[in-house]
């Protein structure tokens, strides 16, 4: 056990941003690594804190941690909730790869706006590819008591939007698309253009690898994405990989 402890301490010292790093910054560095922030990014954050800190500040771990937190917060631009105005129809579409939780997120949003905020909400689904996808969303619509339209073509999309035009909010569920399938991405772009969506939210799972999220963000940018929704936060062991993702968007 003692040998393992010494080996671990030696490994950590090898990964320290600087051999002369004060203990408070070294411990903060290891905290960043534990949060699944890459070593390169952790070094960058530690160096920025060190450059802006006075000699007295380096002995205050609480202060240093607060400064790191502010640095990270400054890199995350939060758009806030969907803004719904009674009497003004707003159409919000959710897009993204398969299995990230688009339909579940749609149901949560619909329930919140209809049951809590008492807005008139309708649903549109174009997910006619996945087995039982339409039935899943229809079940949610029946439970919450919402109108729902199923769309297969751009022409049907315009007709569905017209039928729901008297509502405050229309939430659109789309079929999951592989970021590598450029043909399906373009089909999705055509459908969204026909719907004239006010907002297009890219839904990504926070448990996916940073490279897969970056690739998805690049590919789905072509459909007019306006913001990012992260799901499965409760399943993620750490969220440090989100910073490189946001920097690349």
Short mmCIF file of C-alpha atoms in Angstrom, two decimals:
data_model
loop_
_atom_site.label_atom_id
_atom_site.label_comp_id
_atom_site.label_asym_id
_atom_site.label_seq_id
_atom_site.Cartn_x
_atom_site.Cartn_y
_atom_site.Cartn_z
CA UNK A 1 0.00 0.00 0.00
CA UNK A 2 2.83 2.39 0.86
CA UNK A 3 4.58 1.61 -2.42
CA UNK A 4 1.37 2.28 -4.36
CA UNK A 5 0.89 5.59 -2.53
CA UNK A 6 4.42 6.75 -3.30
CA UNK A 7 4.01 5.76 -6.96
CA UNK A 8 0.79 7.73 -7.21
CA UNK A 9 2.35 10.83 -5.63
CA UNK A 10 5.29 10.57 -7.99
CA UNK A 11 2.93 10.27 -10.97
CA UNK A 12 1.02 13.34 -9.87
CA UNK A 13 4.20 15.35 -9.41
CA UNK A 14 5.31 14.37 -12.92
CA UNK A 15 2.04 15.80 -14.30
CA UNK A 16 2.26 19.00 -12.30
CA UNK A 17 2.34 22.18 -14.45
CA UNK A 18 5.56 23.24 -12.78
CA UNK A 19 8.04 21.49 -10.47
CA UNK A 20 7.97 24.59 -8.25
CA UNK A 21 4.19 24.84 -8.09
CA UNK A 22 2.88 25.90 -4.66
CA UNK A 23 0.96 23.18 -2.85
CA UNK A 24 -2.37 25.04 -3.11
CA UNK A 25 -2.10 25.28 -6.91
CA UNK A 26 -0.88 21.70 -7.19
CA UNK A 27 -3.94 20.45 -5.29
CA UNK A 28 -6.16 22.61 -7.48
CA UNK A 29 -4.49 21.13 -10.56
CA UNK A 30 -5.26 17.59 -9.37
CA UNK A 31 -8.88 18.63 -8.70
CA UNK A 32 -9.17 19.77 -12.32
CA UNK A 33 -7.76 16.48 -13.56
CA UNK A 34 -10.23 14.57 -11.36
CA UNK A 35 -13.04 16.61 -12.98
CA UNK A 36 -11.90 15.15 -16.34
CA UNK A 37 -10.40 18.40 -17.56
CA UNK A 38 -7.53 17.62 -19.91
CA UNK A 39 -4.00 18.07 -18.62
CA UNK A 40 -3.30 20.74 -21.23
CA UNK A 41 -6.36 22.80 -20.26
CA UNK A 42 -5.67 22.31 -16.55
CA UNK A 43 -2.13 23.67 -17.03
CA UNK A 44 -3.54 26.67 -18.90
CA UNK A 45 -6.06 27.49 -16.14
CA UNK A 46 -3.48 27.06 -13.37
CA UNK A 47 -0.98 29.29 -15.17
CA UNK A 48 -3.62 32.00 -15.65
CA UNK A 49 -4.52 31.90 -11.96
CA UNK A 50 -0.90 31.98 -10.93
CA UNK A 51 -0.12 34.99 -13.12
CA UNK A 52 -3.03 36.98 -11.70
CA UNK A 53 -2.46 36.07 -8.05
CA UNK A 54 -0.41 37.96 -5.50
CA UNK A 55 1.94 36.22 -3.09
CA UNK A 56 -0.70 36.30 -0.36
CA UNK A 57 -3.36 34.82 -2.62
CA UNK A 58 -1.37 31.66 -3.32
CA UNK A 59 -1.94 30.46 0.23
CA UNK A 60 -5.72 30.73 -0.01
CA UNK A 61 -7.09 27.60 -1.76
CA UNK A 62 -10.72 28.80 -1.49
CA UNK A 63 -9.88 32.04 -3.31
CA UNK A 64 -7.90 30.22 -5.99
CA UNK A 65 -10.73 27.75 -6.57
CA UNK A 66 -13.23 30.61 -6.88
CA UNK A 67 -11.04 32.29 -9.50
CA UNK A 68 -10.80 29.05 -11.49
CA UNK A 69 -14.58 28.73 -11.31
CA UNK A 70 -15.06 32.27 -12.64
CA UNK A 71 -12.67 31.58 -15.52
CA UNK A 72 -14.68 28.53 -16.52
CA UNK A 73 -17.99 30.38 -16.11
CA UNK A 74 -16.75 33.14 -18.41
CA UNK A 75 -16.28 30.58 -21.17
CA UNK A 76 -19.83 29.22 -20.90
CA UNK A 77 -22.44 31.46 -22.49
CA UNK A 78 -25.89 30.43 -21.26
CA UNK A 79 -28.84 31.48 -23.40
CA UNK A 80 -31.48 30.97 -20.72
CA UNK A 81 -34.87 29.29 -21.14
CA UNK A 82 -37.03 29.31 -24.26
CA UNK A 83 -38.94 32.59 -24.22
CA UNK A 84 -42.61 32.09 -24.96
CA UNK A 85 -44.98 35.04 -25.38
CA UNK A 86 -48.73 34.32 -25.24
CA UNK A 87 -50.34 34.93 -28.63
CA UNK A 88 -47.03 34.78 -30.54
CA UNK A 89 -46.23 31.40 -32.01
CA UNK A 90 -42.67 30.14 -31.48
CA UNK A 91 -41.32 27.00 -33.13
CA UNK A 92 -38.38 25.26 -31.49
CA UNK A 93 -36.74 22.20 -33.08
CA UNK A 94 -34.43 19.71 -31.37
CA UNK A 95 -31.81 17.98 -33.51
CA UNK A 96 -28.88 15.70 -32.81
CA UNK A 97 -27.39 12.23 -33.10
CA UNK A 98 -29.30 9.09 -32.16
CA UNK A 99 -29.79 8.18 -28.51
CA UNK A 100 -28.98 11.54 -26.93
CA UNK A 101 -32.44 12.09 -25.42
CA UNK A 102 -34.24 14.43 -27.84
CA UNK A 103 -37.71 12.92 -27.38
CA UNK A 104 -37.41 12.81 -23.59
CA UNK A 105 -36.23 16.43 -23.56
CA UNK A 106 -39.19 17.42 -25.77
CA UNK A 107 -41.57 15.78 -23.29
CA UNK A 108 -40.00 17.59 -20.33
CA UNK A 109 -40.16 20.95 -22.08
CA UNK A 110 -43.75 20.38 -23.15
CA UNK A 111 -44.80 19.42 -19.65
CA UNK A 112 -43.08 22.44 -18.13
CA UNK A 113 -44.57 25.02 -20.51
CA UNK A 114 -48.06 23.51 -20.60
CA UNK A 115 -48.58 22.42 -17.00
CA UNK A 116 -46.48 24.94 -15.08
CA UNK A 117 -46.50 28.04 -17.26
CA UNK A 118 -49.96 27.39 -18.78
CA UNK A 119 -48.88 27.98 -22.36
CA UNK A 120 -50.62 26.48 -25.39
CA UNK A 121 -48.16 23.88 -26.65
CA UNK A 122 -48.17 21.54 -29.65
CA UNK A 123 -45.82 18.81 -30.85
CA UNK A 124 -44.50 17.89 -34.29
CA UNK A 125 -42.44 14.78 -34.94
CA UNK A 126 -40.52 13.90 -38.09
CA UNK A 127 -38.96 10.86 -36.44
CA UNK A 128 -40.70 8.26 -38.59
CA UNK A 129 -37.53 6.15 -38.89
CA UNK A 130 -36.98 4.88 -35.36
CA UNK A 131 -39.20 2.00 -34.27
CA UNK A 132 -42.05 3.18 -32.01
CA UNK A 133 -40.70 6.76 -31.99
CA UNK A 134 -44.05 8.24 -33.02
CA UNK A 135 -45.89 6.13 -30.44
CA UNK A 136 -43.49 7.25 -27.72
CA UNK A 137 -44.11 10.94 -28.36
CA UNK A 138 -47.85 10.37 -28.86
CA UNK A 139 -47.97 8.75 -25.43
CA UNK A 140 -46.38 11.86 -23.92
CA UNK A 141 -48.82 14.07 -25.87
CA UNK A 142 -51.81 12.09 -24.60
CA UNK A 143 -50.63 12.23 -20.99
CA UNK A 144 -50.06 15.99 -21.12
CA UNK A 145 -53.11 16.50 -23.38
CA UNK A 146 -51.36 18.20 -26.30
CA UNK A 147 -52.06 18.26 -30.06
CA UNK A 148 -49.49 16.39 -32.12
CA UNK A 149 -48.67 16.21 -35.83
CA UNK A 150 -46.65 13.51 -37.63
CA UNK A 151 -44.69 14.77 -40.65
CA UNK A 152 -42.87 12.81 -43.37
CA UNK A 153 -42.26 15.37 -46.13
CA UNK A 154 -41.51 19.12 -46.36
CA UNK A 155 -45.00 19.75 -47.77
CA UNK A 156 -46.60 17.99 -44.81
CA UNK A 157 -44.42 20.12 -42.55
CA UNK A 158 -45.94 23.37 -43.81
CA UNK A 159 -49.44 21.99 -43.41
CA UNK A 160 -48.72 20.79 -39.85
CA UNK A 161 -47.28 24.17 -38.85
CA UNK A 162 -50.35 25.91 -40.26
CA UNK A 163 -52.68 23.69 -38.23
CA UNK A 164 -50.79 24.55 -35.03
CA UNK A 165 -50.34 28.23 -35.84
CA UNK A 166 -52.70 29.41 -33.07
CA UNK A 167 -50.48 27.95 -30.32
CA UNK A 168 -47.85 29.74 -28.25
CA UNK A 169 -45.13 27.10 -28.64
CA UNK A 170 -44.50 24.29 -31.11
CA UNK A 171 -41.83 21.77 -30.17
CA UNK A 172 -40.42 19.71 -33.03
CA UNK A 173 -38.82 16.29 -32.50
CA UNK A 174 -36.50 15.14 -35.29
CA UNK A 175 -34.99 11.79 -36.17
CA UNK A 176 -31.51 11.09 -34.89
CA UNK A 177 -28.88 11.62 -37.55
CA UNK A 178 -25.36 10.29 -37.74
CA UNK A 179 -22.90 13.20 -38.07
CA UNK A 180 -21.27 11.20 -40.87
CA UNK A 181 -24.47 10.94 -42.93
CA UNK A 182 -24.34 14.17 -44.94
CA UNK A 183 -27.39 13.24 -47.07
CA UNK A 184 -29.62 12.87 -44.00
CA UNK A 185 -28.22 16.09 -42.53
CA UNK A 186 -29.23 17.94 -45.69
CA UNK A 187 -32.71 16.37 -45.57
CA UNK A 188 -33.04 17.64 -42.02
CA UNK A 189 -31.93 21.10 -43.13
CA UNK A 190 -34.66 21.15 -45.79
CA UNK A 191 -37.31 20.12 -43.27
CA UNK A 192 -36.25 22.82 -40.79
CA UNK A 193 -36.25 25.46 -43.51
CA UNK A 194 -39.80 24.49 -44.46
CA UNK A 195 -40.87 24.75 -40.82
CA UNK A 196 -39.16 28.15 -40.48
CA UNK A 197 -37.96 27.26 -36.98
CA UNK A 198 -37.26 30.16 -34.62
CA UNK A 199 -34.74 28.13 -32.61
CA UNK A 200 -32.77 24.98 -33.41
CA UNK A 201 -31.26 23.26 -30.38
CA UNK A 202 -28.50 20.70 -30.86
CA UNK A 203 -28.93 17.99 -28.23
CA UNK A 204 -25.78 16.16 -27.13
CA UNK A 205 -25.20 13.63 -24.38
CA UNK A 206 -22.62 14.73 -21.82
CA UNK A 207 -21.43 11.12 -21.43
CA UNK A 208 -20.17 10.96 -25.01
CA UNK A 209 -16.52 11.47 -25.88
CA UNK A 210 -15.26 14.97 -26.61
CA UNK A 211 -14.31 14.03 -30.17
CA UNK A 212 -17.75 12.63 -31.00
CA UNK A 213 -19.41 15.77 -29.60
CA UNK A 214 -17.07 18.05 -31.57
CA UNK A 215 -17.80 16.14 -34.77
CA UNK A 216 -21.55 16.33 -34.16
CA UNK A 217 -21.37 20.06 -33.45
CA UNK A 218 -19.49 20.68 -36.71
CA UNK A 219 -21.87 18.63 -38.85
CA UNK A 220 -25.12 19.89 -37.36
CA UNK A 221 -23.98 23.51 -37.65
CA UNK A 222 -25.11 23.31 -41.29
CA UNK A 223 -28.77 22.99 -40.26
CA UNK A 224 -28.76 26.36 -38.50
CA UNK A 225 -28.18 25.39 -34.87
CA UNK A 226 -28.74 28.32 -32.51
CA UNK A 227 -27.87 26.72 -29.16
CA UNK A 228 -26.71 23.58 -27.40
CA UNK A 229 -28.65 21.37 -24.97
CA UNK A 230 -26.70 18.90 -22.84
CA UNK A 231 -28.45 15.81 -21.52
CA UNK A 232 -27.62 12.97 -19.11
CA UNK A 233 -25.68 15.25 -16.77
CA UNK A 234 -26.57 12.90 -13.91
CA UNK A 235 -24.77 10.04 -15.70
CA UNK A 236 -21.53 11.92 -16.39
CA UNK A 237 -18.58 11.26 -14.09
CA UNK A 238 -17.14 14.66 -14.97
CA UNK A 239 -17.92 17.61 -17.23
CA UNK A 240 -14.43 18.90 -17.95
CA UNK A 241 -14.69 17.80 -21.59
CA UNK A 242 -17.39 20.42 -22.19
CA UNK A 243 -14.94 23.33 -22.19
CA UNK A 244 -13.03 22.16 -25.31
CA UNK A 245 -16.41 21.47 -26.93
CA UNK A 246 -17.67 24.99 -26.29
CA UNK A 247 -14.38 26.46 -27.49
CA UNK A 248 -14.71 24.59 -30.77
CA UNK A 249 -18.33 25.65 -31.43
#
